[in-house]
Short mmCIF file of C-alpha atoms in Angstrom, two decimals:
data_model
loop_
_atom_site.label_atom_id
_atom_site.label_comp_id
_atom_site.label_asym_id
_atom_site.label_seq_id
_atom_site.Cartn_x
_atom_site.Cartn_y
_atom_site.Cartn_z
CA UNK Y 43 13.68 -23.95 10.65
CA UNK Y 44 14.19 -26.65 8.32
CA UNK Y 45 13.55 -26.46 4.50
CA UNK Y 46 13.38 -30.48 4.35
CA UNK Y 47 13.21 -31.89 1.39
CA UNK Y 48 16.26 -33.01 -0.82
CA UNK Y 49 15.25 -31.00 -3.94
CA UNK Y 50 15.25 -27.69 -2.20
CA UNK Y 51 18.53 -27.86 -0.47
CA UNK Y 52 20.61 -29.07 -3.80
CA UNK Y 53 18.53 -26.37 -5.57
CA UNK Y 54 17.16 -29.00 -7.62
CA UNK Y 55 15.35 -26.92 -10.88
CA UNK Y 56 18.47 -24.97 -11.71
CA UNK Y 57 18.29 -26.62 -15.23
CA UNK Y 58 14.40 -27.17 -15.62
CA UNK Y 59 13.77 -28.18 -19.73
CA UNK Y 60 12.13 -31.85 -19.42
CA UNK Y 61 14.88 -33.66 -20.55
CA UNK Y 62 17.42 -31.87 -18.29
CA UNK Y 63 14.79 -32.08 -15.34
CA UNK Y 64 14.93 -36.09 -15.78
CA UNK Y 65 18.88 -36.07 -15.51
CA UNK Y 66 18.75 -34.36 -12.28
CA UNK Y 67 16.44 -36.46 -10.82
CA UNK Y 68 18.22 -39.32 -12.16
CA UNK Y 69 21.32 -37.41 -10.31
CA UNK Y 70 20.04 -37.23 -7.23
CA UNK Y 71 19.22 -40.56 -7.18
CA UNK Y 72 22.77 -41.13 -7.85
CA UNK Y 73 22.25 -42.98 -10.74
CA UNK Y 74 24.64 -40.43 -12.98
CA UNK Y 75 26.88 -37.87 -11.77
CA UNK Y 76 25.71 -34.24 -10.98
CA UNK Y 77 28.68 -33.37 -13.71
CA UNK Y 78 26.72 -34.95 -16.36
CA UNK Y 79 24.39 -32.23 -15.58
CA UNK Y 80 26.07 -29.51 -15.21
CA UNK Y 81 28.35 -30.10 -18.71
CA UNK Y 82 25.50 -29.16 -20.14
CA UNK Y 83 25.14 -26.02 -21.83
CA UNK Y 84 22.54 -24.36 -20.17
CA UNK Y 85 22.12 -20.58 -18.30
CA UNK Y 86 20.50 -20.92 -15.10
CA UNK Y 87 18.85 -17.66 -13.55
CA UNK Y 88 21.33 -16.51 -10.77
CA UNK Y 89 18.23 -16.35 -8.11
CA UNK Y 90 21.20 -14.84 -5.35
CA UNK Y 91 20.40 -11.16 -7.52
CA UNK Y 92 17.05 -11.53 -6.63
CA UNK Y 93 14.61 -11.25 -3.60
CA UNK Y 94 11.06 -10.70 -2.21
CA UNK Y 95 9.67 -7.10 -1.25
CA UNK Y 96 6.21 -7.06 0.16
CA UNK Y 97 3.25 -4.65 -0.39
CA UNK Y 98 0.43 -4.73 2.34
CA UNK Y 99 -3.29 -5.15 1.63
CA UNK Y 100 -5.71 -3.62 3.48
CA UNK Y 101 -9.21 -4.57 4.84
CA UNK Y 102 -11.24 -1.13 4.23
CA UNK Y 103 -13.64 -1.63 6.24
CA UNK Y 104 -11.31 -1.90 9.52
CA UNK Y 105 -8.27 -0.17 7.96
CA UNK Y 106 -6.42 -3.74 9.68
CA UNK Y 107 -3.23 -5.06 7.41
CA UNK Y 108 -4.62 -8.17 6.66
CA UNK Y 109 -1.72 -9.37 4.14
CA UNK Y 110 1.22 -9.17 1.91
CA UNK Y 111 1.54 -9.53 -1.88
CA UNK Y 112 5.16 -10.81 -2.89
CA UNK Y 113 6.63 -8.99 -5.26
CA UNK Y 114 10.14 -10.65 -6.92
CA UNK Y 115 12.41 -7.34 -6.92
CA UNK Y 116 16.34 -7.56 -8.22
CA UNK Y 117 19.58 -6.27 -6.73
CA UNK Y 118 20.85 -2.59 -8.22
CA UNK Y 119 23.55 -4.54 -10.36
CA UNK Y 120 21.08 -6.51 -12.84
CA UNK Y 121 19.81 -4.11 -15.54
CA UNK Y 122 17.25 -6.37 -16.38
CA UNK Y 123 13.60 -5.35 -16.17
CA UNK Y 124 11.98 -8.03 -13.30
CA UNK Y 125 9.01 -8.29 -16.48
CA UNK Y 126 11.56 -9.21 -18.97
CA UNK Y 127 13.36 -11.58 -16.28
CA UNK Y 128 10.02 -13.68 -16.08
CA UNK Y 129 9.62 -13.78 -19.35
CA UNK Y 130 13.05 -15.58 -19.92
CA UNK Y 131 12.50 -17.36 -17.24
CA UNK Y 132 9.29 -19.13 -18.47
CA UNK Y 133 11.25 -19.42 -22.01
CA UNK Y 134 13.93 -20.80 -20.77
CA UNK Y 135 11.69 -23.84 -18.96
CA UNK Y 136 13.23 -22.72 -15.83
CA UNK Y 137 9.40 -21.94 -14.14
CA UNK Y 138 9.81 -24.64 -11.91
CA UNK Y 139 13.03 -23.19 -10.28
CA UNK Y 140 10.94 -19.99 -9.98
CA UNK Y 141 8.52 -21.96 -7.98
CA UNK Y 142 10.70 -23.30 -5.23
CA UNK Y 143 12.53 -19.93 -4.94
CA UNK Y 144 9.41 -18.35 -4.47
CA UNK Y 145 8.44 -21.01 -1.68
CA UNK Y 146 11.28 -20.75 -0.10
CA UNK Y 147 11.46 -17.24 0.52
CA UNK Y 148 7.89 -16.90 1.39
CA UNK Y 149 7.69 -19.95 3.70
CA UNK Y 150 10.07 -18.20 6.71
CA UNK Y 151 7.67 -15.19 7.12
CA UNK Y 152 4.49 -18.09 7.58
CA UNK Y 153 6.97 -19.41 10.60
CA UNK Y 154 7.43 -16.45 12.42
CA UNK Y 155 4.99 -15.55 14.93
CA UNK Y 156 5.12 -11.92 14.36
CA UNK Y 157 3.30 -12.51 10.30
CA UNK Y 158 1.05 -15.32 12.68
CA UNK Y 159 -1.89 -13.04 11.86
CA UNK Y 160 -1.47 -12.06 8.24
CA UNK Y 161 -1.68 -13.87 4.74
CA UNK Y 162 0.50 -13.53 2.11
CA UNK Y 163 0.01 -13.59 -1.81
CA UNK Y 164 2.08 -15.20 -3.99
CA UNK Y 165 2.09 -14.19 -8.05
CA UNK Y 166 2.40 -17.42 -9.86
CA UNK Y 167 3.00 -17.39 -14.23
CA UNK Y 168 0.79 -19.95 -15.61
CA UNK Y 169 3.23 -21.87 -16.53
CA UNK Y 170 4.66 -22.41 -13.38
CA UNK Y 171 0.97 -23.79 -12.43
CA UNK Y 172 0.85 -26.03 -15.36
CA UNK Y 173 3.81 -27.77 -14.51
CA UNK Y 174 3.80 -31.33 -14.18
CA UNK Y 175 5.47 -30.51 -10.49
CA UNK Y 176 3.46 -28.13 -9.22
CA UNK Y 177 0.57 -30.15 -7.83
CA UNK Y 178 4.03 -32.21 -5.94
CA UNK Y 179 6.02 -28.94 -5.32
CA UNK Y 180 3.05 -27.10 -3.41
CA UNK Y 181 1.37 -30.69 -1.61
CA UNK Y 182 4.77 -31.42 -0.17
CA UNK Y 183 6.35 -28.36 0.38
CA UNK Y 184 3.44 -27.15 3.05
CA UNK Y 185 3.27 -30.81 4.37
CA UNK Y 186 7.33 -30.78 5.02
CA UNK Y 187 7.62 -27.60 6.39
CA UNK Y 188 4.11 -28.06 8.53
CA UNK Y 189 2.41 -24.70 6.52
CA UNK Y 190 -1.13 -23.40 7.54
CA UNK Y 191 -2.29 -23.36 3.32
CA UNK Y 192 -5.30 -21.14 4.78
CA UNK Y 193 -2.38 -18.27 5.05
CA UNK Y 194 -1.73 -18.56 1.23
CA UNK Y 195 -3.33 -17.00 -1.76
CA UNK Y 196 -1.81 -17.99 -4.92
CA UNK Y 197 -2.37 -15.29 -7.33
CA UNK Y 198 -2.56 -16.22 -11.29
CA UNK Y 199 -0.72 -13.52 -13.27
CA UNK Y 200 -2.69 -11.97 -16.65
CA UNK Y 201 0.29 -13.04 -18.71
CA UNK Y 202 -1.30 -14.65 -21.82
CA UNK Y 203 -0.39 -18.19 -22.67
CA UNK Y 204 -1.37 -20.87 -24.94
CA UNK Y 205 -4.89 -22.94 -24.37
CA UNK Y 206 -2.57 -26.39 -23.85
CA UNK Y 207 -0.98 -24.32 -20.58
CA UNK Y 208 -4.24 -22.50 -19.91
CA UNK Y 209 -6.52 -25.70 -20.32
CA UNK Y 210 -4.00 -27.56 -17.96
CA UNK Y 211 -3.37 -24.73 -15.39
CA UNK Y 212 -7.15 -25.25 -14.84
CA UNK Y 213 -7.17 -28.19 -14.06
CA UNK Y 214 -4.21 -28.24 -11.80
CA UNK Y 215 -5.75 -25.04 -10.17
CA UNK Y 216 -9.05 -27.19 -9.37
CA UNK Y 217 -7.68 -29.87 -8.25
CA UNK Y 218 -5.59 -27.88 -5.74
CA UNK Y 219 -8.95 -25.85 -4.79
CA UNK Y 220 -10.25 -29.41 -3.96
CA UNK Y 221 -6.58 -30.05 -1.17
CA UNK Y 222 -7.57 -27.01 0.12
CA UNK Y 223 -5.60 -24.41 -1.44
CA UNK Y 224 -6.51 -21.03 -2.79
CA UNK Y 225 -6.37 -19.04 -5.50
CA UNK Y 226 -7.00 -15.39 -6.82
CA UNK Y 227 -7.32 -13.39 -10.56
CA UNK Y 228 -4.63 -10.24 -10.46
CA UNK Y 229 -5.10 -7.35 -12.70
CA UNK Y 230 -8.06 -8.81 -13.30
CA UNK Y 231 -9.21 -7.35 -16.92
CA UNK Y 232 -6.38 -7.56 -18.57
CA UNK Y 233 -4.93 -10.83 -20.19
CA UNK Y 234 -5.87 -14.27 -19.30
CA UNK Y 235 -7.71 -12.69 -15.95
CA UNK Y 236 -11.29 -12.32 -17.74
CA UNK Y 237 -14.65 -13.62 -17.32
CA UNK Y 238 -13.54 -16.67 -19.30
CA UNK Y 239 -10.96 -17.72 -16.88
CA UNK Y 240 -13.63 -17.03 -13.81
CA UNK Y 241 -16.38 -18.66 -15.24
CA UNK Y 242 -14.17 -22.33 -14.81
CA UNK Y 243 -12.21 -21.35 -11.23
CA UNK Y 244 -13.51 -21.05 -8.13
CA UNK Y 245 -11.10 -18.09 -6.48
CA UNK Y 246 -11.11 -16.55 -3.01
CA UNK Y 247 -9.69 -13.16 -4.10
CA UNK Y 248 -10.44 -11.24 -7.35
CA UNK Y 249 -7.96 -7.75 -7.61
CA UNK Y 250 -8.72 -5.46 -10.28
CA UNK Y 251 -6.30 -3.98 -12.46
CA UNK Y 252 -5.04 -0.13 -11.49
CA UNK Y 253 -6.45 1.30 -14.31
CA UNK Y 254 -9.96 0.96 -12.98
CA UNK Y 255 -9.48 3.69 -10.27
CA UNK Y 256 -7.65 5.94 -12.58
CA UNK Y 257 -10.60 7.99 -14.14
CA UNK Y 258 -13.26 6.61 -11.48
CA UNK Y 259 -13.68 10.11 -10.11
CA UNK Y 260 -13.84 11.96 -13.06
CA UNK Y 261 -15.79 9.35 -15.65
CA UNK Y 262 -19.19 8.03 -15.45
CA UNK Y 263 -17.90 4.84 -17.36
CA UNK Y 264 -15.53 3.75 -15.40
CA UNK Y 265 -17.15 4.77 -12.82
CA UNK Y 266 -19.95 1.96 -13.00
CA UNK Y 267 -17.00 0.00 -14.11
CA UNK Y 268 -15.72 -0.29 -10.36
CA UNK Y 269 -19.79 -0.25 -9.12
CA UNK Y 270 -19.78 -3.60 -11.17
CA UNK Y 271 -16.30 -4.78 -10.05
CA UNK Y 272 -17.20 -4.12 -6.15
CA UNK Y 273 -20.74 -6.35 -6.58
CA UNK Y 274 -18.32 -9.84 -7.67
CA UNK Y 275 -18.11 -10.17 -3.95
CA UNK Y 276 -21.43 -11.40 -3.62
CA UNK Y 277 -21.99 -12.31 -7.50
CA UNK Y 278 -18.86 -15.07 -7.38
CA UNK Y 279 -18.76 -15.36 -3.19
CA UNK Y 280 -15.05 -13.83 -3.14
CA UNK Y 281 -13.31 -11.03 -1.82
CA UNK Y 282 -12.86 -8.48 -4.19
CA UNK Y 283 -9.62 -6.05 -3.98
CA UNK Y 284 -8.74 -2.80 -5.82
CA UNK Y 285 -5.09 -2.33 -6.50
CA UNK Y 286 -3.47 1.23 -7.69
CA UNK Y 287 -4.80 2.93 -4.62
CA UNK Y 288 -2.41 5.99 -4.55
CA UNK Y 289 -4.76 8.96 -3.25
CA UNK Y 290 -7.04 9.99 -0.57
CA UNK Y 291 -9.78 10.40 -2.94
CA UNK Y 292 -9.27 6.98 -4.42
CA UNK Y 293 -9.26 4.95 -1.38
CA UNK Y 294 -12.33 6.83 -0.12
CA UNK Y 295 -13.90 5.78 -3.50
CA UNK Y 296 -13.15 2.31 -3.21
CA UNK Y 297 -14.51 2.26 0.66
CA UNK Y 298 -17.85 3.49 -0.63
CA UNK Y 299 -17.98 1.11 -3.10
CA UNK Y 300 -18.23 -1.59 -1.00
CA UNK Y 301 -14.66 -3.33 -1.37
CA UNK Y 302 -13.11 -5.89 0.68
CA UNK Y 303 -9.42 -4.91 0.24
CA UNK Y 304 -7.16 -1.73 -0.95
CA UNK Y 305 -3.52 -1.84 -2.61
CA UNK Y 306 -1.11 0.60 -3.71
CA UNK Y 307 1.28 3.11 -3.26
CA UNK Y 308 -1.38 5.43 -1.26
CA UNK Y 309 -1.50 2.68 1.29
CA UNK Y 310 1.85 1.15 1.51
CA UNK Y 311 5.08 0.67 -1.02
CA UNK Y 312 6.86 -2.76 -1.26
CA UNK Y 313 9.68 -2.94 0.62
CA UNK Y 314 11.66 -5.97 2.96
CA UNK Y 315 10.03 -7.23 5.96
#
């Protein structure tokens, strides 16, 4: 298997503010020293402490596992909350290193031929999307490493950010729509995953937020809360999935309902593959 390009294997984005980014690039031209870099005062994320468990998503109509949803998930030493990690992590300008470990540890399950007939999800901040890599990172990372992009959701988290990221994560998200890639709203709303964001994106997958299915069976509201959600499939030609599945009752709700996909504990937990 080979993870090709030069700024993957010298783990390129430990350092990723602008100004720091420039020096390694400068580095790896070998036009400075790596030292120069690394004298600098700066905490990269240890990514060894962390991994990818995966929770499957099911077609309820056929009850077939049709994919995974990555899920970043830290070793028992850190103490650190994985919400609180990202967080820091998108602070800290190190969202691009975020990106290629994601990639990377996605990209060996799309080469093995026992995944060859599932999908997988991957969560993406939208800063990570706004970066001025990203459109480079995710163009030559499935060229290099000969990736079938149909395989790939990229999910856009609810995190709220500010309309210069937003505005520019739009159009970095259209553009890719227009190379072929796809995206999808999570925990759609809650945060930035509203009707604003849908009304500019074209997305293959819409997943509503848990809390939808929570008082479905018992509340006439949000009831016809999750009638509406299930009719997006046809209203905004997309898949439509309902996350937080955890009961009997709840996945039988959501099959009546009409939608494409089911996720949650009731189904399947995250764990390794």
């Amino acid at each position: 298997m080979r993870f090709c390009r030069p700024w993957v294997g010298y783990n390129y984005f430990r350092h990723t503010s602008r100004f720091i980014r420039k020096l390694i690039v400068l580095a790896l031209k070998q036009e400075i020293s790596t030292k120069q870099t690394e004298s600098l005062s700066f905490k990269p994320v240890d990514f060894a402490l962390y991994s990818f468990h995966y929770q499957p998503i099911y077609c309820l109509n056929t009850g077939d596992l049709i994919m995974y949803e990555s899920l970043l998930r830290a070793s028992p030493e850190v103490s650190q909350s994985i919400e609180s990690l990202i967080v820091d992590i998108i602070s800290g300008g190190q969202e691009d290193a975020l990106t290629v470990f994601t990639l990377e540890s996605v990209a060996k399950y799309l080469l093995e031929p026992r995944f060859s007939s599932v999908s997988f999800t991957i969560n993406l901040e939208p800063a990570q999307i706004a970066s001025d890599n990203f459109f480079k990172f995710i163009t030559e990372f499935f060229s290099d490493n000969g990736l079938n992009k149909n395989r790939v959701i990229f999910e856009i988290t609810e995190r709220p950010c500010s309309a210069l990221i937003l505005n520019k994560m739009i159009d970095v998200v259209n553009v890719l729509n227009s190379f072929g890639f796809s995206f999808a709203l999570d925990d759609f709303g809650t945060g930035i995953s509203n009707f604003d964001l849908l009304s500019v994106l074209d997305v293959k997958l819409i997943k509503f937020d848990r809390s939808f299915c929570k008082k479905a069976l018992s509340h006439k509201n949000s009831h016809n809360v999750l009638v509406l959600a299930s009719s997006f499939k046809s209203n905004f030609e997309c898949s439509v999935c309902l996350e937080g599945l955890e009961t009997a009752e709840q996945i039988n709700l959501a099959k009546r309902l009409g939608f494409c996909y089911g996720q949650g504990y009731g189904l399947g937990r995250p764990a390794p593959l």
